[in-house]
Coordinates of C-alpha atoms and ligand atoms in Angstrom, one line a residue:
M28 CA 0.0 0.0 0.0
A29 CA 1.4 3.4 -1.0
L30 CA 0.0 6.5 0.9
A31 CA 0.5 9.9 -0.7
L32 CA -0.1 13.5 0.4
A33 CA -0.8 15.7 -2.7
F34 CA -1.0 19.4 -3.3
E35 CA -2.8 21.3 -6.0
S36 CA -2.3 25.1 -6.6
S37 CA -2.1 25.6 -10.3
C38 CA -4.8 28.2 -10.5
D39 CA -7.6 29.2 -8.1
E40 CA -8.3 26.0 -6.2
T41 CA -6.2 25.2 -3.1
G42 CA -6.3 21.4 -2.6
V43 CA -4.6 18.9 -0.3
A44 CA -5.4 15.2 -0.5
L45 CA -4.5 12.0 1.3
V46 CA -4.8 9.2 -1.2
E47 CA -4.0 5.5 -1.1
D48 CA -2.6 3.7 -4.1
G49 CA -3.6 6.6 -6.4
R50 CA -7.2 5.6 -6.2
R51 CA -8.7 5.5 -2.7
V52 CA -9.3 9.1 -1.5
I53 CA -9.0 9.2 2.3
A54 CA -9.4 13.0 2.5
A55 CA -9.4 15.8 0.0
P56 CA -10.3 19.2 1.5
L57 CA -10.5 21.9 -1.2
Y58 CA -10.8 25.6 -1.0
S59 CA -12.2 27.4 -4.1
Q60 CA -11.2 31.0 -4.3
L61 CA -14.4 32.2 -5.9
T62 CA -14.9 34.9 -3.3
E63 CA -11.5 36.3 -3.9
H64 CA -11.8 36.5 -7.7
R65 CA -15.6 37.1 -8.3
P66 CA -15.4 40.9 -8.0
Y67 CA -12.9 40.9 -10.9
G68 CA -14.8 38.5 -13.2
G69 CA -11.7 36.4 -13.6
I70 CA -8.6 35.2 -11.7
V71 CA -6.1 37.7 -10.3
P72 CA -2.8 35.8 -10.2
E73 CA -1.4 37.7 -7.1
Y74 CA -4.6 37.1 -5.1
A75 CA -4.5 33.5 -6.1
S76 CA -1.0 33.1 -4.7
R77 CA -2.0 34.8 -1.4
A78 CA -5.1 32.7 -1.0
H79 CA -3.0 29.5 -1.5
L80 CA -0.5 30.8 1.1
E81 CA -3.4 31.4 3.6
K82 CA -5.3 28.1 3.0
F83 CA -2.7 25.4 2.6
T84 CA -1.9 25.2 6.3
P85 CA -5.5 25.0 7.6
L86 CA -6.3 22.3 4.9
L87 CA -3.3 20.3 5.8
A88 CA -4.1 20.7 9.5
E89 CA -7.6 19.4 8.8
I90 CA -6.2 16.2 7.2
L91 CA -3.7 15.7 10.0
R92 CA -6.3 16.1 12.7
E93 CA -8.4 13.3 11.3
H94 CA -5.5 11.2 10.0
P95 CA -2.4 11.8 12.1
L96 CA 0.6 10.7 10.1
K97 CA 3.7 9.1 11.7
P98 CA 7.1 9.0 10.0
G99 CA 7.0 5.9 7.8
D100 CA 3.3 6.2 7.0
L101 CA 3.7 8.2 3.8
S102 CA 5.3 6.8 0.6
Y103 CA 5.6 10.0 -1.3
V104 CA 4.4 13.6 -1.6
A105 CA 3.1 15.0 -4.9
A106 CA 2.6 18.5 -6.2
T107 CA 1.5 20.1 -9.4
T108 CA 4.5 21.8 -11.1
R109 CA 3.0 22.8 -14.5
P110 CA 1.1 24.4 -16.2
G111 CA -0.3 27.1 -14.1
L112 CA 0.2 30.5 -12.5
V113 CA 3.9 30.5 -11.5
G114 CA 3.3 32.2 -8.2
A115 CA 0.5 29.9 -7.3
L116 CA 2.4 26.8 -8.3
L117 CA 5.4 27.9 -6.2
V118 CA 3.3 28.2 -3.0
G119 CA 2.0 24.6 -3.5
Y120 CA 5.4 23.3 -4.4
Q121 CA 7.1 24.8 -1.4
T122 CA 4.4 23.5 0.9
A123 CA 4.8 20.0 -0.6
L124 CA 8.6 20.2 -0.4
A125 CA 8.4 21.0 3.4
C126 CA 6.2 18.0 3.9
A127 CA 8.4 15.7 1.8
R128 CA 11.4 16.9 3.9
H129 CA 9.5 16.4 7.2
F130 CA 8.4 12.8 6.3
G131 CA 11.6 12.0 4.5
V132 CA 9.9 10.8 1.3
P133 CA 10.3 11.7 -2.4
L134 CA 8.5 14.6 -3.9
I135 CA 6.9 13.8 -7.3
G136 CA 6.2 16.7 -9.6
V137 CA 3.1 16.3 -11.6
H138 CA 1.9 17.8 -14.9
H139 CA -1.6 19.3 -14.3
L140 CA -3.1 18.0 -17.5
E141 CA -1.9 14.5 -16.9
A142 CA -3.4 14.8 -13.4
H143 CA -6.8 15.8 -14.9
L144 CA -6.7 12.6 -17.1
A145 CA -5.5 10.4 -14.2
A146 CA -8.5 11.5 -12.2
V147 CA -10.5 8.5 -13.7
S148 CA -8.5 6.2 -11.4
L149 CA -10.2 7.8 -8.4
S150 CA -13.3 6.0 -9.5
D151 CA -11.4 2.7 -9.9
M152 CA -11.2 2.9 -13.7
V153 CA -8.0 1.6 -15.1
V154 CA -7.3 2.9 -18.6
P155 CA -4.8 0.9 -20.7
Y156 CA -2.0 2.6 -22.6
P157 CA -1.9 3.9 -25.2
H158 CA -5.0 6.1 -25.0
L159 CA -6.3 9.4 -26.2
G160 CA -6.7 12.3 -23.7
L161 CA -9.0 15.2 -24.3
I162 CA -8.4 18.1 -22.0
L163 CA -11.0 20.9 -21.7
S164 CA -10.3 23.4 -18.9
G165 CA -10.1 27.1 -18.2
G166 CA -6.6 27.3 -19.7
N167 CA -6.3 24.4 -22.1
S168 CA -8.2 22.7 -24.9
A169 CA -6.2 19.9 -26.5
I170 CA -6.1 16.3 -27.6
Y171 CA -3.2 14.1 -26.7
L172 CA -1.9 10.6 -27.4
L173 CA -0.6 9.0 -24.2
S174 CA 1.8 6.1 -24.7
S175 CA 2.9 5.7 -21.0
P176 CA 3.1 8.0 -17.9
G177 CA 4.9 11.1 -19.0
E178 CA 5.1 10.1 -22.7
V179 CA 2.5 12.4 -24.2
A180 CA 2.2 13.7 -27.8
V181 CA 0.0 16.6 -28.8
L182 CA -2.5 15.7 -31.5
G183 CA -4.1 19.0 -31.6
D184 CA -4.1 22.2 -29.4
T185 CA -6.0 25.4 -29.4
L186 CA -5.1 28.2 -31.8
D187 CA -6.2 30.8 -29.4
D188 CA -8.4 30.5 -26.3
A189 CA -9.5 27.5 -24.2
A190 CA -13.1 26.2 -24.0
G191 CA -13.5 27.1 -20.3
E192 CA -12.2 30.6 -20.9
A193 CA -14.6 31.1 -23.8
L194 CA -17.5 30.1 -21.5
D195 CA -16.2 32.3 -18.7
K196 CA -15.9 35.3 -21.0
A197 CA -19.3 34.6 -22.6
A198 CA -21.0 34.6 -19.2
Q199 CA -19.4 37.9 -18.5
I200 CA -20.6 39.4 -21.8
L201 CA -24.1 38.1 -21.1
G202 CA -24.1 39.3 -17.5
L203 CA -24.7 35.8 -16.2
G204 CA -22.1 35.8 -13.4
Y205 CA -18.9 33.9 -12.5
P206 CA -17.6 31.3 -13.0
G207 CA -19.0 31.1 -16.5
G208 CA -19.2 27.4 -17.3
P209 CA -21.8 26.4 -14.8
V210 CA -23.9 29.6 -15.3
M211 CA -23.8 29.2 -19.1
E212 CA -24.9 25.6 -18.7
K213 CA -27.8 26.6 -16.5
A214 CA -28.9 29.4 -18.8
A215 CA -28.7 27.1 -21.8
R216 CA -30.9 24.5 -20.0
R217 CA -33.5 27.2 -19.1
Y218 CA -33.7 28.1 -22.8
A219 CA -34.1 24.4 -23.8
E220 CA -36.8 23.9 -21.2
S221 CA -38.6 27.0 -22.4
R222 CA -38.7 25.3 -25.9
N223 CA -39.6 21.9 -24.4
I224 CA -36.4 20.3 -25.5
A225 CA -35.4 17.3 -23.4
P226 CA -31.7 16.8 -22.5
G227 CA -30.1 15.0 -25.5
D228 CA -32.5 16.6 -28.0
E229 CA -30.7 19.9 -28.3
N230 CA -29.9 19.3 -32.0
Q231 CA -33.5 19.9 -32.8
L232 CA -32.8 23.6 -32.5
A233 CA -29.7 23.6 -34.7
A234 CA -31.4 25.4 -37.6
E235 CA -31.9 28.5 -35.5
N236 CA -28.3 28.8 -34.3
P237 CA -27.1 32.4 -35.1
F238 CA -23.4 31.6 -34.6
P239 CA -21.1 30.5 -37.5
L240 CA -19.5 27.0 -37.4
I241 CA -16.2 27.1 -35.7
L242 CA -13.2 26.6 -38.0
K243 CA -15.5 25.7 -40.8
S244 CA -12.8 25.3 -43.4
L245 CA -10.4 23.3 -41.3
P246 CA -9.0 20.4 -43.3
R247 CA -10.6 17.1 -42.2
E248 CA -7.4 15.6 -40.9
E249 CA -6.4 18.6 -38.8
I250 CA -7.2 18.7 -35.1
S251 CA -7.4 22.3 -33.8
F252 CA -9.5 24.2 -31.4
S253 CA -10.5 27.8 -31.7
F254 CA -12.8 29.9 -29.5
S255 CA -11.9 33.5 -30.2
G256 CA -14.1 33.9 -33.3
I257 CA -17.2 32.7 -31.6
K258 CA -16.5 34.9 -28.6
T259 CA -16.4 37.9 -31.0
A260 CA -19.6 36.7 -32.6
L261 CA -21.3 36.6 -29.2
L262 CA -20.1 40.1 -28.3
R263 CA -21.7 41.4 -31.5
A264 CA -24.9 39.4 -31.0
A265 CA -25.2 40.5 -27.4
N266 CA -25.2 44.1 -28.6
L267 CA -28.1 43.5 -30.9
P268 CA -31.7 43.8 -29.5
G269 CA -34.2 41.0 -29.4
K270 CA -32.1 37.9 -28.3
T271 CA -32.2 36.8 -24.7
A272 CA -29.1 35.8 -22.7
E273 CA -30.6 32.3 -22.4
F274 CA -31.0 32.0 -26.2
L275 CA -27.5 33.1 -26.9
A276 CA -26.0 30.9 -24.1
F277 CA -27.8 27.8 -25.5
H278 CA -26.6 28.3 -29.1
Y279 CA -23.1 29.4 -28.0
Q280 CA -22.7 26.2 -25.9
E281 CA -24.1 24.1 -28.8
R282 CA -21.4 25.4 -31.2
I283 CA -18.7 24.7 -28.6
V284 CA -19.9 21.2 -28.0
E285 CA -20.2 20.5 -31.8
H286 CA -16.6 21.8 -32.3
I287 CA -15.2 19.6 -29.5
V288 CA -17.0 16.5 -30.9
R289 CA -15.7 17.3 -34.4
N290 CA -12.1 17.3 -33.1
L291 CA -12.5 14.2 -31.1
D292 CA -14.0 12.4 -34.1
H293 CA -10.9 13.2 -36.1
A294 CA -8.6 12.1 -33.4
I295 CA -10.5 8.8 -33.2
A296 CA -10.3 8.5 -37.0
R297 CA -6.5 8.8 -36.7
H298 CA -6.2 6.3 -33.8
P299 CA -9.2 4.0 -34.2
K300 CA -10.3 1.9 -31.2
L301 CA -8.0 3.6 -28.7
P302 CA -9.8 4.3 -25.4
V303 CA -10.5 8.0 -24.7
V304 CA -10.2 9.9 -21.4
A305 CA -11.9 13.2 -21.4
A306 CA -11.2 15.5 -18.4
G307 CA -10.8 19.1 -17.1
G308 CA -13.2 21.5 -15.6
V309 CA -15.4 21.9 -18.7
M310 CA -16.1 18.1 -18.6
A311 CA -18.4 19.0 -15.6
N312 CA -20.8 20.1 -18.4
T313 CA -23.7 17.6 -18.7
R314 CA -24.5 18.5 -22.3
L315 CA -20.9 18.0 -23.4
R316 CA -20.6 14.7 -21.4
R317 CA -23.6 13.3 -23.2
A318 CA -22.4 14.5 -26.6
L319 CA -19.0 12.8 -26.2
E320 CA -20.6 9.6 -24.9
E321 CA -22.8 9.5 -28.0
A322 CA -19.8 10.2 -30.3
C323 CA -17.7 7.5 -28.7
Q324 CA -20.5 5.0 -28.7
K325 CA -21.0 5.6 -32.5
K326 CA -17.3 4.7 -33.1
S327 CA -17.4 1.8 -30.6
V328 CA -14.7 3.4 -28.5
M329 CA -14.5 3.3 -24.7
L330 CA -14.9 6.7 -23.1
Y331 CA -13.7 7.4 -19.5
I332 CA -14.7 10.6 -17.7
P333 CA -13.8 11.4 -14.1
E334 CA -16.6 11.8 -11.6
L335 CA -18.0 15.3 -11.6
R336 CA -16.3 16.2 -8.2
Y337 CA -12.9 15.3 -9.7
C338 CA -13.4 17.1 -13.0
T339 CA -12.4 20.5 -11.7
D340 CA -9.1 21.2 -10.1
N341 CA -8.4 19.1 -7.0
A342 CA -5.4 17.5 -5.2
A343 CA -6.7 13.9 -5.3
M344 CA -6.0 13.8 -9.1
V345 CA -2.4 15.0 -8.4
A346 CA -1.9 11.9 -6.2
A347 CA -3.5 9.7 -9.0
A348 CA -1.0 11.0 -11.6
A349 CA 2.0 10.8 -9.2
H350 CA 1.0 7.2 -8.5
L351 CA 1.5 6.2 -12.1
Y352 CA 5.1 7.3 -11.8
Y353 CA 5.6 5.8 -8.3
A354 CA 4.0 2.4 -9.0
N355 CA 5.8 2.0 -12.4
G356 CA 9.2 3.2 -11.1
I357 CA 9.2 6.0 -13.8
P358 CA 10.9 9.3 -12.8
S359 CA 8.7 12.3 -13.4
K360 CA 10.1 14.8 -15.9
F361 CA 8.1 17.6 -14.4
T362 CA 10.5 18.6 -11.7
N363 CA 10.5 22.3 -12.4
I364 CA 7.8 25.0 -12.0
S365 CA 6.6 26.3 -15.3
S366 CA 3.6 28.0 -16.8
S367 CA 4.1 26.0 -20.0
N368 CA 1.8 23.1 -20.8
S369 CA 4.6 21.3 -22.6
F370 CA 5.1 17.6 -21.8
A371 CA 8.8 17.8 -22.7
G372 CA 9.9 18.6 -19.2
A373 CA 12.5 21.3 -18.8
P374 CA 15.8 21.0 -16.9
T375 CA 16.1 24.7 -16.1
M376 CA 15.2 24.8 -12.4
R377 CA 16.4 21.9 -10.2
A378 CA 14.2 21.0 -7.4
A379 CA 13.3 18.9 -4.3
S380 CA 14.1 15.6 -2.5
G381 CA 14.0 12.1 -3.9
Q382 CA 13.3 12.6 -7.6
M383 CA 13.8 16.3 -7.3
K384 CA 17.0 17.9 -6.1
E385 CA 16.6 21.1 -4.2
Q386 CA 17.3 24.3 -5.9
R387 CA 20.2 26.3 -4.3
Ligands
KG4_15 O1 -9.9 22.4 -14.9 P1 -10.4 23.6 -14.2 O2 -11.1 23.4 -12.8 O3 -9.3 24.7 -14.0 C1 -8.3 24.9 -14.9 O4 -8.6 25.7 -15.9 O5 -7.3 24.2 -14.8 O6 -11.5 24.2 -15.2 C2 -12.1 25.4 -14.9 C3 -13.0 25.7 -16.1 C4 -13.7 27.1 -16.0 O7 -13.5 27.8 -17.2 C5 -15.1 26.8 -15.7 O8 -16.0 27.8 -16.3 C6 -15.3 25.5 -16.4 O9 -14.1 24.8 -16.1 N1 -16.4 24.8 -16.0 C7 -17.5 24.4 -16.7 C8 -18.4 23.8 -15.9 N2 -17.9 23.8 -14.6 C9 -16.7 24.4 -14.7 N3 -17.7 24.6 -18.1 C10 -18.8 24.2 -18.6 N4 -19.8 23.6 -17.8 C11 -19.7 23.4 -16.5 N5 -20.6 22.9 -15.8

C-alpha cells in the first residue's frame, strides 16, 4: 500500500489530499477561491498566490487532525508543477517540499493535464495505454496521445483560447455571473426547457443557431481548437436587440460542443479503437458529457470521464497521476515549476528531494 499526500495550486483551487494507491481518496479538502476573484470576473494571479498561502496550512491541519501521520506512513508527496500561474504553483510546491522533507519521502512533480486525465482512477477505472486524452479546462483545450506515464504527444491544441475561458468570457458578456461554465450551462438549459427540448435533443434547434460554425474550413485531418471567433460573434450578437441571454448561451454552448465533438471524431479516426479519457473542468458540463458519450458510442470506442467532483481542479487527481510514476518506477520529468503546458519537461530549475534535487 502506498500512501500519498498531494497538493494542487495551479490556479484558483487550493487542494490537499491524502490518497491510497492513487485511487482511494481518504481525505481531499479543497478551497475554491471564488470569493477572492468574483469581483474581478476572472482570476487575479497575485490574489490566487496569497489565498493558497493562507489556505494550505488549515487544509493540511484538517487532514492531519483526522488522520495523524507518523514517520514511515507516507510513501511520497506529490505537487503540481505545471502548467499554471507560476506564483500559485510555487506556493503549493514549497508546501509539498516542506512535507516531503518532514516525512523523509520523495516529492513527485506532476503535470496538471496528466493529473486531470489520471482522475479517472479515483473511480477505480484503469485505462490501458496507449489512449487518447481530451483536456478541456479554463486554460487548455487539446487532444493528446498518451503512450505511457509522461510520454505524451499533442495531436491538436487550441489556436487561441480554451473552451473554459470562452465560456467564462461569454457569461461575463451576457451578465450571467462567474464562474462562467456552470452559469452558461444553466442558462442554456433554461432556454431548452422554455422550448420543451429534453436533454439529449438539443440538436432539434440547430437550424436557429445564429453563430457560425467554428473553423468551418479546417481540413478534415487537422485537429485544432479555436474559440476566439465565436467569442467575438457573441459580443456582436449581445449588442443587438431581441435575443435573450438564455437563447445566446444555448446556441453558443451548442457550437462549442459541436466543435469539440468534431475534433475528437478526427482524433479517433487517426487512432481508431484507442480508449478516450476526457477531463478538465469543462467536462463538468452535462451537455458535453452526453455528446461525447454519443460520439464514442458511434465509433465503438471506450470513453472514460472522471466523476463530476474530480473534473475541476483538486489534489486527489495529483496523487492519482503521481502514483502512475511511483508504481511503475518511472521518474517524473516535471521537476521544475513552469507556466508551460509542454510535456517535454525542462531542466532549467532543479528541485526537491528524492526525484527532485533542491534548488540552491
Ligand atoms: O480544470 P479547471 O477546474 O481549471 C483549470 O482551468 O485548470 O477548469 C475550470 C473551467 C472554468 O473555465 C469553468 O468555467 C469550467 O471549467 N467549468 C465548466 C463547468 N464547470 C466548470 N464549463 C462548462 N460547464 C460546466 N458545468
